[in-house]
CSV table of C-alpha atoms in Angstrom, one decimal:
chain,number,residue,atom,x,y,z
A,19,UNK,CA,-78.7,-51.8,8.3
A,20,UNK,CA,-82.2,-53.3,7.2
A,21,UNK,CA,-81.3,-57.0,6.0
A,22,UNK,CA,-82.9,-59.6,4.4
A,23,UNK,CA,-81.3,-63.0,5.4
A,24,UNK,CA,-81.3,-65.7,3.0
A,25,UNK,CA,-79.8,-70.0,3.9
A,26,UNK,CA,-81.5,-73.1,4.9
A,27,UNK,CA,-79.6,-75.7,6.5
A,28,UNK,CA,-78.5,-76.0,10.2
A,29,UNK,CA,-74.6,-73.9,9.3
A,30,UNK,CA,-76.9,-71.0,8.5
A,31,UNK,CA,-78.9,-71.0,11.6
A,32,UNK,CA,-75.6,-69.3,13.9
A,33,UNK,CA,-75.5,-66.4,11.3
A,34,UNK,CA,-79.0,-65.7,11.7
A,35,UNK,CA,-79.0,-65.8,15.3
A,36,UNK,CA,-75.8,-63.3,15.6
A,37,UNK,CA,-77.7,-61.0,13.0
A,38,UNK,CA,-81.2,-61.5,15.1
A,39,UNK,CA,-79.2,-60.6,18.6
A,40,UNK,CA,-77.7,-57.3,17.0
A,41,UNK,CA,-78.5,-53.7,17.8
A,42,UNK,CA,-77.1,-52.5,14.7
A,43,UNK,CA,-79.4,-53.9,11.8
A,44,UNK,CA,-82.7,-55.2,11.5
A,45,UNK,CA,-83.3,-58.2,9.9
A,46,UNK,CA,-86.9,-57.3,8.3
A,47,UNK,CA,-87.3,-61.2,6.2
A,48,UNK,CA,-85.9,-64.2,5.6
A,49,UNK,CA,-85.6,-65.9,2.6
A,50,UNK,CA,-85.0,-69.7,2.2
A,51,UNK,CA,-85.9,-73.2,0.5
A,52,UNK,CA,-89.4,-74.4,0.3
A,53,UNK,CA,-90.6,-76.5,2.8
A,54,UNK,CA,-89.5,-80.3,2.2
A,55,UNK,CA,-91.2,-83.5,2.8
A,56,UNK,CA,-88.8,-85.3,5.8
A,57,UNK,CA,-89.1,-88.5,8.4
A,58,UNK,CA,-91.1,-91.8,7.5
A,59,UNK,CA,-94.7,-89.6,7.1
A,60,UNK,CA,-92.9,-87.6,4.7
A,61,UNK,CA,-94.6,-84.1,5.9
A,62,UNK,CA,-93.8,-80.8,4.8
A,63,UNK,CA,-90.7,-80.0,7.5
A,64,UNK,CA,-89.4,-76.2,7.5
A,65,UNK,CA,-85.9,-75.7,7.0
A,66,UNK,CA,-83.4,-74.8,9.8
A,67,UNK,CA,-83.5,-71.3,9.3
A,68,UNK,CA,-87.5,-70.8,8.8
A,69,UNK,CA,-87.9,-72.3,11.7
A,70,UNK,CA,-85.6,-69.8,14.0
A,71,UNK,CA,-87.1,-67.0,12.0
A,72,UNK,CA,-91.0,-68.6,13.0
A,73,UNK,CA,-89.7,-68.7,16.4
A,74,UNK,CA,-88.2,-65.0,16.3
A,75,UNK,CA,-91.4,-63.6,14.8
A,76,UNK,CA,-89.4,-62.7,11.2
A,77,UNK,CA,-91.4,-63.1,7.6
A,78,UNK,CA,-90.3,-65.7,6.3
A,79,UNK,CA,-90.2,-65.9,1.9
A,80,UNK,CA,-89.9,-69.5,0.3
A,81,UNK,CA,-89.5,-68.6,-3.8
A,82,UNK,CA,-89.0,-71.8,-5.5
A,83,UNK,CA,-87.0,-70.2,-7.5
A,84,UNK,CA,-85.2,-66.6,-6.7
A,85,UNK,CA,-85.8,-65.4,-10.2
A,86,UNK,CA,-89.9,-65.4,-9.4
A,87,UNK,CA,-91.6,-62.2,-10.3
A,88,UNK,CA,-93.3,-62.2,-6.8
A,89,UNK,CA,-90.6,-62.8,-4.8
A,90,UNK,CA,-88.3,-60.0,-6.5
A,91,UNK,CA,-91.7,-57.2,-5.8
A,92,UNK,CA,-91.5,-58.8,-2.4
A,93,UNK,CA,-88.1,-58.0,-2.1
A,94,UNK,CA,-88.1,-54.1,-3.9
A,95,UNK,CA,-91.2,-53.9,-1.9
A,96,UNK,CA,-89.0,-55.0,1.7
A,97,UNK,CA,-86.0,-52.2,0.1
A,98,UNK,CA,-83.2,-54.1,2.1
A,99,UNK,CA,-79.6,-52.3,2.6
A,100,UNK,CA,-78.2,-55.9,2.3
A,101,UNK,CA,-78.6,-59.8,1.9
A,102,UNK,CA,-76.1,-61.7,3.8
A,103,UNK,CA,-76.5,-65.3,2.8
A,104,UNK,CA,-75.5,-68.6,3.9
A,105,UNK,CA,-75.6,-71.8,2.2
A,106,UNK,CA,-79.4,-70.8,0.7
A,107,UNK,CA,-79.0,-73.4,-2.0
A,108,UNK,CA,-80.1,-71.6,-5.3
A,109,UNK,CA,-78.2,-69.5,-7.6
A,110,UNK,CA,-79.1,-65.7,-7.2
A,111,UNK,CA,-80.0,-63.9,-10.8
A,112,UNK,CA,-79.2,-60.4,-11.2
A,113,UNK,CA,-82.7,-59.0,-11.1
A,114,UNK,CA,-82.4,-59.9,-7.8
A,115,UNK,CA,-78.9,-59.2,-6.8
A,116,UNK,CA,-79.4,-55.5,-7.8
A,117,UNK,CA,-82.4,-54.7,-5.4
A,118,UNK,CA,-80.5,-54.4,-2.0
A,119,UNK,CA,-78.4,-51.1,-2.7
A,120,UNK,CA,-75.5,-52.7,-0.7
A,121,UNK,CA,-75.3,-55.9,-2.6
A,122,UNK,CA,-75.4,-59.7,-1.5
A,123,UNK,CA,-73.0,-60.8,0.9
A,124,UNK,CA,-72.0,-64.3,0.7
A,125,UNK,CA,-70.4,-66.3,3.9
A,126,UNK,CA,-68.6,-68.7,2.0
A,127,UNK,CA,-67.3,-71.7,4.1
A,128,UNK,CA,-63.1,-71.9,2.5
A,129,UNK,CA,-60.5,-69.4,2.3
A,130,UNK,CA,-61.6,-68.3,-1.7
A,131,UNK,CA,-60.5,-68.7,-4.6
A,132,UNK,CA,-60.0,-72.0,-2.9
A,133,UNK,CA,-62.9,-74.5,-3.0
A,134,UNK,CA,-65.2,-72.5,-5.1
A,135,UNK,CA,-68.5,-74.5,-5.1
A,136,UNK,CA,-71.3,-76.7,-3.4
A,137,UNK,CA,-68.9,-78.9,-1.5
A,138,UNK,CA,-66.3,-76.3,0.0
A,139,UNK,CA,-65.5,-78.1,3.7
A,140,UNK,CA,-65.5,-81.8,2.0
A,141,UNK,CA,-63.2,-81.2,-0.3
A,142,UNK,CA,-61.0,-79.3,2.4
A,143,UNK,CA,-61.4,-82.9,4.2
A,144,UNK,CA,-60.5,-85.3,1.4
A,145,UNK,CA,-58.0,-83.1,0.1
A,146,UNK,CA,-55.9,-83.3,3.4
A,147,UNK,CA,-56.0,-79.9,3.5
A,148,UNK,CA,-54.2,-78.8,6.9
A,149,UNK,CA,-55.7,-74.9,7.2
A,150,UNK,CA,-59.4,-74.1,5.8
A,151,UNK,CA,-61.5,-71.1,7.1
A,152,UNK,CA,-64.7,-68.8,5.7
A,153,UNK,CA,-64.9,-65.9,3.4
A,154,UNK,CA,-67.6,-63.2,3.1
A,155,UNK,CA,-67.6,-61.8,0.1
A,156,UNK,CA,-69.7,-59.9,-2.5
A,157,UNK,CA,-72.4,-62.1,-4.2
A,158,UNK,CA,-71.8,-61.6,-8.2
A,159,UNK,CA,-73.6,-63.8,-11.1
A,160,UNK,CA,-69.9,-66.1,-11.3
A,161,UNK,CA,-69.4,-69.0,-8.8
A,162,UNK,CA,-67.9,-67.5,-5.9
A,163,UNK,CA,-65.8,-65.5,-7.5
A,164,UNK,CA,-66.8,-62.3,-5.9
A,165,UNK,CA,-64.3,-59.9,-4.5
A,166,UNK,CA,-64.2,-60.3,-0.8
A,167,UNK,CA,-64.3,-58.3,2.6
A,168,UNK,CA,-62.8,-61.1,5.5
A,169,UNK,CA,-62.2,-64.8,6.3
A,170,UNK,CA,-61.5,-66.6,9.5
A,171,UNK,CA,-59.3,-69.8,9.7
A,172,UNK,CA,-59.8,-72.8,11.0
A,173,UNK,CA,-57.5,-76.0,11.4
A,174,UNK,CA,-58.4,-79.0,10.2
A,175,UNK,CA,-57.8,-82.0,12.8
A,176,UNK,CA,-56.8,-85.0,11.9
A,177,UNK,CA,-59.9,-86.9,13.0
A,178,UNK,CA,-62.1,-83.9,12.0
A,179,UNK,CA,-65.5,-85.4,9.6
A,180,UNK,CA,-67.2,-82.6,7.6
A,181,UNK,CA,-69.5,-82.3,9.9
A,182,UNK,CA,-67.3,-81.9,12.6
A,183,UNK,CA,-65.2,-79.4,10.8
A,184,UNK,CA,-68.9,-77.3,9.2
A,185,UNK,CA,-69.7,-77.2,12.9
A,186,UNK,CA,-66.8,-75.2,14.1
A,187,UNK,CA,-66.6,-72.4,10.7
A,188,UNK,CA,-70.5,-72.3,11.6
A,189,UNK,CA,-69.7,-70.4,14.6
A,190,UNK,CA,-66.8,-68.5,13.5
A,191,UNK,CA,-68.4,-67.9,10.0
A,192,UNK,CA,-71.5,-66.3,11.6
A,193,UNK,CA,-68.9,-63.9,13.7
A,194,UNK,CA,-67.3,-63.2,11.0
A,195,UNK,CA,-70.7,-62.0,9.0
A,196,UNK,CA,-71.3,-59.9,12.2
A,197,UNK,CA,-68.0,-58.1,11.8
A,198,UNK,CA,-68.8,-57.8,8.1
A,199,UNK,CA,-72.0,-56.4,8.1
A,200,UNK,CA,-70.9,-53.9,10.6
A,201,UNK,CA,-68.2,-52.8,8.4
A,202,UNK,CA,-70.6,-52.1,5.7
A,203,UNK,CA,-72.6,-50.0,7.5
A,204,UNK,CA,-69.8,-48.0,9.3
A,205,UNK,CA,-68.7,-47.9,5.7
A,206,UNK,CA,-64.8,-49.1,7.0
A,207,UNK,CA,-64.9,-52.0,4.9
A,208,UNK,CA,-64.6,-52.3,1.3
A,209,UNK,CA,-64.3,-55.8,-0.8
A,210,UNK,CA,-60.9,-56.6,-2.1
A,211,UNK,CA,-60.4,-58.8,-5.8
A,212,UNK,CA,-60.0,-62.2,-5.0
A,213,UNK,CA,-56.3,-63.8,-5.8
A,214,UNK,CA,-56.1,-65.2,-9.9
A,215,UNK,CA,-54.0,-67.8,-8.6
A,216,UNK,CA,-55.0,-70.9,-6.2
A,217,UNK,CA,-58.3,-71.3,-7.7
A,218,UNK,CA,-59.7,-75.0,-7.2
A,219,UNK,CA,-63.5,-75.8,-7.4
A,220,UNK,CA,-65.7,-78.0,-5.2
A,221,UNK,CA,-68.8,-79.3,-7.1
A,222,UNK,CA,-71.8,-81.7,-4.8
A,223,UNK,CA,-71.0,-84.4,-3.7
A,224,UNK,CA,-73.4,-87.3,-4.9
A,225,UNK,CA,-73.7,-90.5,-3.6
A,226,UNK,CA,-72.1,-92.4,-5.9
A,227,UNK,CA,-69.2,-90.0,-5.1
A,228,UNK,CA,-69.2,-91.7,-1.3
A,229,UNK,CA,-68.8,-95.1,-2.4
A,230,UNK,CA,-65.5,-96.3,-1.0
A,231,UNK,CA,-62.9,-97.3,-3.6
A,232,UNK,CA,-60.6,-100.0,-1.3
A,233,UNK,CA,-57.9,-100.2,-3.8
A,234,UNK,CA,-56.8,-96.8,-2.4
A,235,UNK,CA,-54.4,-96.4,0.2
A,236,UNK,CA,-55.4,-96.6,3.4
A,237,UNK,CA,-55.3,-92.8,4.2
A,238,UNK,CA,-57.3,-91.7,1.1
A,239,UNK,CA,-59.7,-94.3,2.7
A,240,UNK,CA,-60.1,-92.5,5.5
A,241,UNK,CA,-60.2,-88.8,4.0
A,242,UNK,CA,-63.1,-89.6,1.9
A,243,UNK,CA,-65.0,-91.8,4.7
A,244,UNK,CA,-64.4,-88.4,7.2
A,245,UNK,CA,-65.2,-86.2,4.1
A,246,UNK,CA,-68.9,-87.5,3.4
A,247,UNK,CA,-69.6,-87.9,7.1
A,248,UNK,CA,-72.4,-87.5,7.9
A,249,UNK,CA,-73.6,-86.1,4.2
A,250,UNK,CA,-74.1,-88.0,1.8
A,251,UNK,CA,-72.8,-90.8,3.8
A,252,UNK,CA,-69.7,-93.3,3.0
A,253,UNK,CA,-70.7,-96.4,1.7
A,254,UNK,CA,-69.5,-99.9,0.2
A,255,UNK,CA,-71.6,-103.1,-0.5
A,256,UNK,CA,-71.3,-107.0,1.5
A,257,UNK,CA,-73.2,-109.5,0.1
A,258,UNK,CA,-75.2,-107.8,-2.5
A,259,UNK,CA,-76.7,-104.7,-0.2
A,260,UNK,CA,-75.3,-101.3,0.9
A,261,UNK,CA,-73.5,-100.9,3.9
A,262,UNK,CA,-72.9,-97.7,5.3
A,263,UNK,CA,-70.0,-97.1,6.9
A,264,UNK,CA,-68.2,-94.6,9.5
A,265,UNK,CA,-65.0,-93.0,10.5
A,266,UNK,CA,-62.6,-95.7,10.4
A,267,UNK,CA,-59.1,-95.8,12.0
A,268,UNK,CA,-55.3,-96.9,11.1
A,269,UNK,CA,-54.1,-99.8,12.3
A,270,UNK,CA,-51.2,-99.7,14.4
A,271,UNK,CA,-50.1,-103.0,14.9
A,272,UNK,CA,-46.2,-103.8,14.5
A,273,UNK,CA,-47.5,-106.6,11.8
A,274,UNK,CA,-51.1,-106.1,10.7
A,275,UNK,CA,-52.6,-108.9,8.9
A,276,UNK,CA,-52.3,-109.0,5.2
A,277,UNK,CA,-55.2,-108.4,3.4
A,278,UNK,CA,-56.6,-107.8,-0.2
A,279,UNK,CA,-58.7,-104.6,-0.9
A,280,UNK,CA,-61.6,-105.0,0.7
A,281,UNK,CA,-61.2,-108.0,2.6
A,282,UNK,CA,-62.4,-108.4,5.9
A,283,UNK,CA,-61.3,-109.9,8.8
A,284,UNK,CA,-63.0,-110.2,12.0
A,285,UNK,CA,-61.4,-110.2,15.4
A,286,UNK,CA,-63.2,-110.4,19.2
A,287,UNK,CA,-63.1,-106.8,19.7
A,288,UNK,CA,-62.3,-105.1,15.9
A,289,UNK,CA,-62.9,-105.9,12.3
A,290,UNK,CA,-60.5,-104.8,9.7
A,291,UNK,CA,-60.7,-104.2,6.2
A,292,UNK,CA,-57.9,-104.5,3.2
A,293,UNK,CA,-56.8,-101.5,1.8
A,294,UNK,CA,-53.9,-101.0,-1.3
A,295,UNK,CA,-51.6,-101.4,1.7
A,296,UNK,CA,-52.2,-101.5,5.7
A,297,UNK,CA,-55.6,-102.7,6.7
A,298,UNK,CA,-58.3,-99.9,8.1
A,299,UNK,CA,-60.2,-100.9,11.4
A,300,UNK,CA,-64.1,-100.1,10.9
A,301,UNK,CA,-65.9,-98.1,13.1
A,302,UNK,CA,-69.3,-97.5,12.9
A,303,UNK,CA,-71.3,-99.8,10.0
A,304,UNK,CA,-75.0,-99.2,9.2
A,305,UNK,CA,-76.7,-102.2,7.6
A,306,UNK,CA,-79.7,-102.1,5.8
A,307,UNK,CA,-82.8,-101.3,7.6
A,308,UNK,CA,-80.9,-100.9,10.5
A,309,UNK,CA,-79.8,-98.6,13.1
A,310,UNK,CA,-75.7,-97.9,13.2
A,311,UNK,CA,-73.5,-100.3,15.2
A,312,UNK,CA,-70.6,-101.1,15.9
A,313,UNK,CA,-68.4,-103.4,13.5
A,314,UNK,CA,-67.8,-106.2,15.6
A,315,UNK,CA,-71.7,-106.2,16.8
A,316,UNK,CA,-72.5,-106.3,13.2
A,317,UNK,CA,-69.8,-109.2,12.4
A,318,UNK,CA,-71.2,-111.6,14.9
A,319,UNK,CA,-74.5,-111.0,13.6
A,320,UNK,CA,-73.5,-111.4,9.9
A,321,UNK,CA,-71.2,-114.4,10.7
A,322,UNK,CA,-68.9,-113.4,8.6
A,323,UNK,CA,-66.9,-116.1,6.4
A,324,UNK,CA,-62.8,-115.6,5.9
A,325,UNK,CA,-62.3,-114.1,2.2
A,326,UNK,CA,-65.1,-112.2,2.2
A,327,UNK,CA,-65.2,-108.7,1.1
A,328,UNK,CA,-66.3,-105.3,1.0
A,329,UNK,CA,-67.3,-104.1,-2.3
């Protein structure tokens, strides 16, 4: 089939690549975000997949908006069979959707109708959720709510971040696009309703949303550190300025120390933090206008005082 590939960020990049390394369709454009300003000069930086389509010789198309006229004439112009799409970032408006005359084709990283939404694989994170996976399905103007064609499934392991966890249905996501797009144009596959029931919804995830709440039990804690690692990025405040944080880790010890949300305390080789219950041990902190370090590193530095807390 003659495609037009639309996504931006590094989880799009492997589906591009499988479509770019097969015999059976041609990928005649790519579509994705604008160039953004990145890095301490602030230059214009291409995203992810305009750069492999630069580097494969492919168009590439950067609408600010899908719903311009000149993009769409662009489009009619290119006559595509399909637009797979992966994480492109704007909402596509029917004028657009009814060019290719087999549809969009969305790679949706959950098992739909669960985690509709911008967020899918950190809610799957701070939900505990034990099984996640990726959908393609047919790109309609509702949120996800398309009927579908396959998924793949992927555990979720106990230690897994988001990115860890987008890095892994990356892979399998883009095969499963493959196998996807091939059944379209063998014409052996044909989307399925989704389910009514188990719908839940996955909005962005800001970073207010990151900020650690220490009241919490100790393995919420760690879901929502793991689930905004490494975007947007977990964070509490000590003494006034933002700390970033990482992954931490349970405690194990037969008779932890007792400690009030948010309270630290500093040992040679670990620093711990209160929780509603058991005490967390920090891993990684990233100060401000610094590079990330360990905790303890960062404790001797900070000299920190007993009582004092994370907030």
């Amino acid at each position: 089939m003659k495609l037009v590939f639309a996504g931006t960020p590094e989880p799009a990049v492997p589906s591009l690549r499988a479509l770019l390394e097969s015999p059976r369709h041609e990928v005649a454009a790519v579509v994705t975000r604008p160039d953004a300003p990145a890095g301490r000069g602030r230059k214009l930086v291409r995203s992810p997949v305009g750069a492999l389509a630069d580097e494969a010789g492919i168009p590439v198309l950067t609408p600010r908006r899908p719903s311009d006229p000149d993009f769409l004439a662009h489009l009619g112009e290119l006559a595509p069979d399909c637009c797979p799409v992966v994480a492109y970032g704007a909402l596509v408006p029917r004028a657009a959707l009814d060019i290719p005359r087999r549809g969009w084709v969305n790679l949706h990283f959950s098992l739909l109708p669960a985690w509709r939404g911008a967020a899918p694989v950190q809610a799957a994170v701070r939900h505990g959720d034990e099984v996640t996976g990726a959908t393609t399905f047919l790109l309609e103007e509702g949120l996800d709510t398309g009927p579908t064609f396959g998924v793949v499934t992927e555990t979720v392991r106990p230690t897994d971040t988001s990115g860890d966890l987008l890095d892994r249905l990356a892979t399998s996501g883009a095969a499963l696009l493959l196998a996807t797009m091939d059944g379209i144009a063998a014409g052996t596959l044909r989307p399925q309703p989704q389910p009514s029931d188990g719908v839940s919804h996955a909005p962005k995830v800001t970073t207010a949303d990151a900020r650690v709440e220490w009241a919490l039990p100790p393995l919420a804690v760690d879901r929502l550190i793991r689930s905004v690692t490494p975007e947007p990025g977990a964070w509490s405040t000590f003494r006034g300025d933002r700390l970033g944080l990482g992954p931490a880790a349970p405690v194990t010890d037969a008779e932890p120390p007792v400690l009030k949300p948010g309270e630290l305390h500093v040992e040679k080789r670990r620093v711990l933090v209160g929780t509603a219950t058991a005490p967390l041990q920090l891993g990684e902190v990233l100060p401000v206008g610094k590079r990330a370090m360990p905790a303890p590193d960062w404790a001797r530095g900070a000299r920190i005082e007993p009582g004092e807390l994370l907030t």
